Amino acid sequence: MSGRAYVFGDNVDTDLIVPGRFLTLSTPEELAGVCMAGLDAGFASRLRQGDVFVAGRNFGCGSSREHAPISIKAAGICCVIAVSFARIFYRNAINIGLPVLESKSAARSIREGDEIAVELQEGRIINLTQEETYTFTPFPGFIMDIIREGGLVNYLKNRSTDRGGN
Amino acid sequence: MGMTITEKILAAHAGTAKVEPGEIISVGLDVVLANDITAAVAIPELKKMGFTNVFDNTKVVFVMDHFVPNSDVKAAMQCKIGRDFARACKLEHFYDAGTMGIEHVLLPEKGLVLPGDVIIGGDSHTCTYGALGAFSTGVGSTDLAAGMARGQLWFKVPASIKFIYKGKLPVFVSGKDLILFTIGRIGVDGALYKAMEFTGEVVEELSVDSRFTMCNMAVEAGAKNGIIAPDKKIEGFVKNRARRPYRFFNSDPDALYEETYEFDISELEPQVAFPHLPSNTKNVSEADNILIDQVVIGSCTNGRMEDLRVAADILKGRKIHPYVRVIVIPATQDIYLQAIQEGLIEIFIQAGAAVSTPTCGPCFGGHMGVLAAGERCVSTTNRNFVGRMGHQTSEVYLAGPAVAAASALKGRIADPREVV
C-alpha cells in the first residue's frame, strides 16, 4: 500500500479527529466526511485512497470514541505512523483493522507530501520521495489476520462457531 | 516480590495467584458500561459478531447521558438504538432522562461498581472507579461489544507508577488541583499504558468525591487506570449501596513500581490548565487578566456534592459578572435533589447561574453551552483540547469548582482567595 503523507505534531487528540458535535454520526460512510474536521472542515475531501498519516507522540489521546479510527480508515488512510499512540486509540485501531505503526525514525523523517509505501508483513516503511527506508516491529500473525480481515468483528465471525449469549 | 493493588485485582479476575506487568491475561468483567454514543456503535458490532443478547443483563449497564435530553433528531435516533436494545435485553440497569446521571458519578452512587471489581466502559473516563479500589478502564466500541457479549476481555497487565502526596491540603485546593498539578508534572503521555496509584497522607485525608476526581483524570496522563487503596471512607461510601459482596485489595509493601513521584503539596495553589492540553497547568496567580465568557461547573470530574458546595459557598449572596454565562450541572438526580434540599440551587439561581438537569452536554461540545469563535470558558471538566467545547478558536481553561466560581464573579480567571 502507498500514498502521500500528511504530517501532524504530538498529542493529536480524538476531538481533533472527530469533534464531539459529530458524535451523532456512527457509520463509516458518514464519519469519512468529517475526518480531522477539528483541524479543518475540508480536510477529508482532500484525502485520497492509500494516503498515510504521520504524527509525533501520543496520537489519538483523549476520548475512547472508536469513531476516530473508523473515520480515518473510512477516509481512505491506509495506516497511521507515529512515535507513540494513546492506549485506547491503539487498541481501537487494531480492532477495526487500521494499521498503526510505531516508528520514531519514520515519524521524525517523513515530510508532508512525501510518497510513502508500507510493507506490513516485512515491517518496512519506504519513503519514495526521500529514498529512505524505516523499519518497525511487524505485527504478530493474529493481528495481521485481524487487519487483513477488516477488524476483530470479522476475525471472530470467520472463526467462531459458538454464538452463545444468554 | 509483592504485587500492586492493580496487579492483585487483575490476578484475582484472571483466576491466577500472580501476574506481572506486560503479561497478557483474559479477565472476567464485573461491570460493562456503555453510554448513548458508544452503545450505538457497539450494538451493531455485537450483532455482527453473531450475538443477540448480552452475557448478563445485570452486569451490562447503559447510561444515556451525552446527548440527553436529546439535542436533535440525530441524537434522538442514536439514543433509540441504545433504548431499544436495553429493552430487548431487559437490562436491569438502564438509565435515561429522569433517572439518568453522568455515568461515572451515577454508577458509584447506585452501588453498581464496587471495590475489587474489574470494570470496562465505552468511555475513557471509566477510570474514575479506581477511587473505590477497583480496576477500571475505558475501551472503544469493539472491545465494548466483545465485553457485552462474553463478559471477558484480554488485557496487558500495566506497570504501576506510584504518586505520594505529602503535607496538608491548603484551603481551596482539592482533588482537581492535585491531579492537574500531577498531569502538569508528567505530561499527557507521562503515564501512557500505566497504572497511576495515588497514595500518601494527603490522599488519605481526601474526601471520596475528590478521590473520584483524581482517578477520573488519570486518562489525561495516558494511563490505563488510576487507583487508590480503599479505606474506612470507601467502606462508609459503599456499605449501604452495595448489593453484592466486594473486596478490598492493597498493594504489598514490596510491590514493584516503575517510577515513584513524591510531592509536598502544603504550598500548592489552586491550579488552572491553560489551552489546549490538560498538562498545560499553571498556578492560578499566573493567570493575568484573562477575560472569560462562560463558566461550566459539572461533569464526571466535578459535578458532585463537594464541588457544588464549594461553588455555592463562593457564590452565596453575590452576583455573577454580567458578561459571564454560568452553567451549573449537578451530575445526578440524587445530587440535584440534595443540592435543592441544602439550598445550593437557590444560591446558584440568585447569583445568576443557569442550572441544568444532569448531562455531559457542554464538556464534549455536544449541547447545553457550546462556545462561539474566540470565546473563553473556565470549566471544571477534564479536557481543553482545540475545539473541545465548541468552535475551533474557542478556549477552555480547566480548574476546580473554587476557581470556576471565583472567575464567574470576576469575569476573568480569578483566585478564590481574592473573593472570600
Coordinates of N, CA and C in Angstrom, one line a residue, chain A residues 11 13-16 19-26 30-31 37-41 57-58 61-67 70 84-88 90-92 95-96 102 142-143 152-154 156-157 160 162-166, chain B residues 37-38 40-41 45 48-51 53-57 67 72 74-75 78 122-124 137-143 149-150 153-156 188-189 192-193 219-220 222-224 277 364-365 383 385-388 390 392:
Chain A
N11 N 0.5 14.6 20.3 CA -0.8 14.7 21.1 C -2.0 15.1 20.2
D13 N -5.4 14.7 19.4 CA -6.5 14.1 20.2 C -7.7 13.7 19.3
T14 N -8.5 12.8 19.9 CA -9.7 12.3 19.1 C -10.7 13.4 18.9
D15 N -10.7 14.4 19.7 CA -11.6 15.5 19.4 C -11.3 16.3 18.1
L16 N -10.0 16.3 17.9 CA -9.5 16.9 16.6 C -9.9 16.0 15.4
P19 N -14.6 15.8 16.0 CA -15.2 16.6 17.1 C -16.5 16.1 17.7
G20 N -16.7 16.4 19.0 CA -17.9 15.9 19.7 C -19.2 16.2 19.0
R21 N -19.3 17.3 18.3 CA -20.6 17.7 17.7 C -20.9 16.7 16.6
F22 N -20.0 15.9 16.1 CA -20.3 14.9 15.1 C -20.5 13.5 15.6
L23 N -20.6 13.4 17.0 CA -20.7 12.1 17.5 C -22.2 11.5 17.5
T24 N -23.0 12.2 16.7 CA -24.3 11.5 16.5 C -24.2 10.8 15.1
L25 N -23.0 10.8 14.5 CA -22.8 10.0 13.3 C -22.1 8.7 13.8
S26 N -22.5 7.6 13.1 CA -21.8 6.4 13.6 C -21.4 5.4 12.5
E30 N -20.6 8.0 6.9 CA -20.8 9.4 7.5 C -19.5 9.9 8.1
L31 N -18.8 9.1 8.8 CA -17.6 9.5 9.6 C -16.5 9.9 8.6
A37 N -11.9 17.0 11.1 CA -12.8 18.2 11.0 C -12.4 19.2 12.1
G38 N -11.8 18.7 13.2 CA -11.4 19.7 14.2 C -10.3 20.6 13.8
L39 N -9.6 20.1 12.8 CA -8.4 20.9 12.3 C -8.9 21.8 11.1
D40 N -9.7 21.2 10.3 CA -10.1 21.8 9.0 C -11.3 21.1 8.4
A41 N -12.4 21.8 8.3 CA -13.6 21.2 7.9 C -13.5 20.5 6.5
R57 N 4.2 12.1 19.1 CA 3.9 11.3 20.3 C 2.4 11.2 20.6
N58 N 1.9 10.1 21.2 CA 0.6 10.1 21.8 C -0.5 10.4 20.9
C61 N -4.9 10.6 21.6 CA -5.2 10.7 23.0 C -6.6 11.3 23.2
G62 N -7.1 11.2 24.5 CA -8.4 11.7 24.8 C -9.5 10.7 24.8
S63 N -10.6 11.1 24.3 CA -11.8 10.2 24.3 C -11.6 8.9 23.7
S64 N -12.4 7.9 24.2 CA -12.3 6.5 23.7 C -13.1 6.3 22.4
R65 N -13.7 7.4 21.8 CA -14.5 7.2 20.7 C -13.9 6.4 19.5
E66 N -14.5 5.3 19.2 CA -14.0 4.5 18.1 C -14.2 5.2 16.8
H67 N -15.1 6.2 16.8 CA -15.4 7.0 15.7 C -14.1 7.5 15.0
I70 N -12.3 4.8 13.0 CA -13.3 4.5 11.9 C -13.2 5.6 10.8
S84 N 4.4 7.4 19.1 CA 3.7 6.5 20.1 C 2.2 6.8 19.9
F85 N 1.4 5.9 20.4 CA -0.1 6.1 20.3 C -0.7 6.0 21.7
A86 N -1.8 6.8 21.9 CA -2.6 6.6 23.1 C -3.2 5.2 23.2
R87 N -3.3 4.7 24.4 CA -3.6 3.3 24.6 C -5.0 2.9 24.0
I88 N -6.0 3.6 24.2 CA -7.4 3.2 23.8 C -7.4 3.3 22.2
Y90 N -5.0 3.0 20.1 CA -4.2 1.9 19.5 C -5.0 0.6 19.4
R91 N -5.7 0.3 20.5 CA -6.5 -0.9 20.5 C -7.7 -0.8 19.6
N92 N -8.3 0.3 19.6 CA -9.5 0.5 18.7 C -9.1 0.4 17.3
N95 N -8.6 -3.1 16.4 CA -9.9 -3.8 16.4 C -10.7 -3.5 15.1
I96 N -10.5 -2.4 14.5 CA -11.3 -2.1 13.3 C -10.4 -2.3 12.0
E102 N 4.3 2.0 15.1 CA 5.2 2.9 15.9 C 6.6 2.8 15.3
F142 N -1.7 -13.1 14.5 CA -3.1 -13.0 14.7 C -3.5 -11.5 14.4
I143 N -2.7 -10.5 14.7 CA -3.0 -9.1 14.5 C -3.0 -8.9 13.0
L152 N -11.6 -6.9 14.2 CA -11.9 -8.0 15.1 C -13.3 -8.7 14.9
V153 N -14.3 -7.9 14.5 CA -15.6 -8.5 14.3 C -15.6 -9.5 13.2
N154 N -15.0 -9.2 12.1 CA -14.9 -10.2 11.0 C -14.0 -11.3 11.4
L156 N -13.5 -12.6 14.3 CA -14.2 -13.5 15.2 C -15.3 -14.3 14.5
K157 N -16.0 -13.5 13.6 CA -17.1 -14.2 12.8 C -16.5 -15.3 11.9
S160 N -15.4 -18.2 14.8 CA -16.2 -18.8 15.9 C -17.4 -19.5 15.4
D162 N -19.4 -20.9 18.0 CA -20.2 -20.7 19.2 C -20.8 -19.3 19.2
R163 N -22.1 -19.2 19.0 CA -22.7 -17.9 19.0 C -23.6 -17.8 20.3
G164 N -23.0 -18.1 21.4 CA -23.8 -18.2 22.7 C -24.6 -16.9 23.0
G165 N -24.3 -16.4 24.2 CA -25.1 -15.3 24.7 C -26.2 -16.0 25.5
N166 N -26.8 -15.3 26.4 CA -27.8 -16.0 27.3 C -29.2 -15.7 26.8
Chain B
I37 N -23.5 7.3 23.1 CA -22.7 7.4 21.9 C -22.0 6.0 21.6
T38 N -21.4 5.4 22.6 CA -20.6 4.2 22.4 C -21.5 3.0 22.2
A40 N -24.3 2.9 20.6 CA -24.8 3.0 19.3 C -23.8 2.4 18.3
V41 N -22.6 2.4 18.6 CA -21.6 1.8 17.7 C -21.4 0.3 18.1
E45 N -22.0 -3.9 16.2 CA -20.9 -4.8 16.1 C -21.1 -6.1 16.9
K48 N -23.1 -8.1 14.6 CA -22.3 -8.7 13.5 C -21.4 -9.8 14.0
M49 N -21.1 -9.8 15.3 CA -20.3 -10.9 15.9 C -21.2 -12.2 16.0
G50 N -22.5 -12.0 15.8 CA -23.4 -13.1 15.9 C -24.1 -13.3 17.2
F51 N -24.1 -12.2 18.0 CA -24.8 -12.3 19.3 C -26.1 -11.5 19.2
N53 N -27.8 -11.1 22.4 CA -28.0 -10.7 23.8 C -26.7 -10.5 24.5
V54 N -26.8 -9.9 25.7 CA -25.6 -9.7 26.5 C -25.3 -10.9 27.4
F55 N -24.1 -10.9 27.9 CA -23.7 -12.1 28.7 C -24.5 -12.2 30.0
D56 N -24.9 -11.0 30.6 CA -25.6 -11.0 31.8 C -26.3 -9.6 31.9
N57 N -27.6 -9.7 32.0 CA -28.4 -8.4 31.9 C -28.4 -7.6 33.2
F67 N -25.8 13.0 24.9 CA -26.7 13.9 24.1 C -28.1 13.9 24.7
D72 N -31.0 16.8 19.3 CA -31.6 17.0 18.0 C -32.1 15.6 17.5
K74 N -30.9 13.6 15.2 CA -29.8 12.6 15.1 C -29.5 12.0 16.4
A75 N -29.4 12.8 17.4 CA -29.1 12.3 18.8 C -30.2 11.4 19.3
Q78 N -29.9 8.1 17.6 CA -28.8 7.4 18.2 C -29.2 6.8 19.5
G122 N -17.3 1.9 27.7 CA -17.1 2.6 26.5 C -17.1 4.1 26.7
D123 N -16.1 4.5 27.4 CA -15.9 5.9 27.7 C -14.6 6.0 28.5
S124 N -13.7 6.9 28.0 CA -12.4 7.0 28.5 C -12.3 7.3 30.0
T137 N -11.3 0.7 33.4 CA -10.6 1.4 32.3 C -11.6 1.6 31.1
G138 N -11.3 2.5 30.3 CA -12.1 2.8 29.1 C -11.7 2.0 27.9
V139 N -12.6 1.7 27.1 CA -12.4 0.9 25.9 C -13.2 1.5 24.7
G140 N -12.9 1.1 23.5 CA -13.7 1.5 22.4 C -14.9 0.6 22.2
S141 N -15.6 0.8 21.1 CA -16.9 0.1 20.9 C -16.7 -1.3 20.6
T142 N -15.6 -1.7 19.9 CA -15.5 -3.1 19.5 C -15.2 -3.9 20.8
D143 N -14.2 -3.4 21.6 CA -14.0 -4.1 22.9 C -15.2 -4.1 23.8
A149 N -20.8 -9.1 25.1 CA -21.2 -10.4 24.6 C -20.7 -11.5 25.5
R150 N -19.5 -11.4 25.9 CA -18.8 -12.5 26.6 C -18.5 -12.3 28.1
L153 N -12.5 -10.1 28.7 CA -11.7 -9.3 27.8 C -10.2 -9.5 28.1
W154 N -9.4 -9.4 27.1 CA -7.9 -9.5 27.4 C -7.3 -8.2 27.7
F155 N -6.3 -8.2 28.6 CA -5.6 -7.0 28.9 C -4.1 -7.3 29.0
K156 N -3.3 -6.3 28.8 CA -1.9 -6.4 29.1 C -1.8 -5.8 30.5
V188 N 0.9 14.7 29.2 CA -0.3 14.0 28.8 C 0.0 12.6 28.3
D189 N 1.3 12.2 28.2 CA 1.6 10.8 28.0 C 2.6 10.3 29.0
L192 N 1.5 6.8 30.0 CA 1.0 6.0 28.9 C 1.0 4.5 29.2
Y193 N -0.1 3.9 29.0 CA -0.3 2.4 29.2 C -0.1 2.0 30.7
V219 N -6.6 9.2 32.8 CA -6.5 9.0 31.4 C -5.9 10.2 30.7
E220 N -6.0 11.4 31.3 CA -5.4 12.6 30.7 C -3.9 12.6 30.8
G222 N -2.6 9.7 30.0 CA -2.4 8.5 29.2 C -2.5 7.2 29.9
A223 N -2.9 7.2 31.2 CA -2.9 6.0 32.0 C -4.0 5.0 31.6
K224 N -3.8 3.7 31.8 CA -4.8 2.7 31.6 C -5.8 2.8 32.8
L277 N -4.0 21.7 26.4 CA -3.7 20.4 26.9 C -3.9 20.4 28.4
F364 N -18.1 18.0 26.2 CA -17.5 17.5 24.9 C -18.0 18.3 23.7
G365 N -18.6 19.4 24.0 CA -19.1 20.3 22.9 C -20.3 19.8 22.2
R383 N -11.1 18.1 29.8 CA -10.3 18.3 28.6 C -10.4 19.7 28.1
F385 N -8.9 20.4 24.9 CA -8.3 20.3 23.5 C -8.9 21.4 22.6
V386 N -8.3 21.6 21.5 CA -8.8 22.5 20.5 C -10.2 22.2 20.1
G387 N -11.1 23.1 20.3 CA -12.5 22.9 19.9 C -13.3 22.0 20.7
R388 N -12.8 21.6 21.9 CA -13.5 20.6 22.7 C -14.9 21.1 23.1
G390 N -16.6 23.6 21.6 CA -17.3 24.3 20.5 C -16.4 24.7 19.4
Q392 N -13.6 25.9 16.9 CA -12.2 25.6 16.8 C -11.3 26.7 17.5

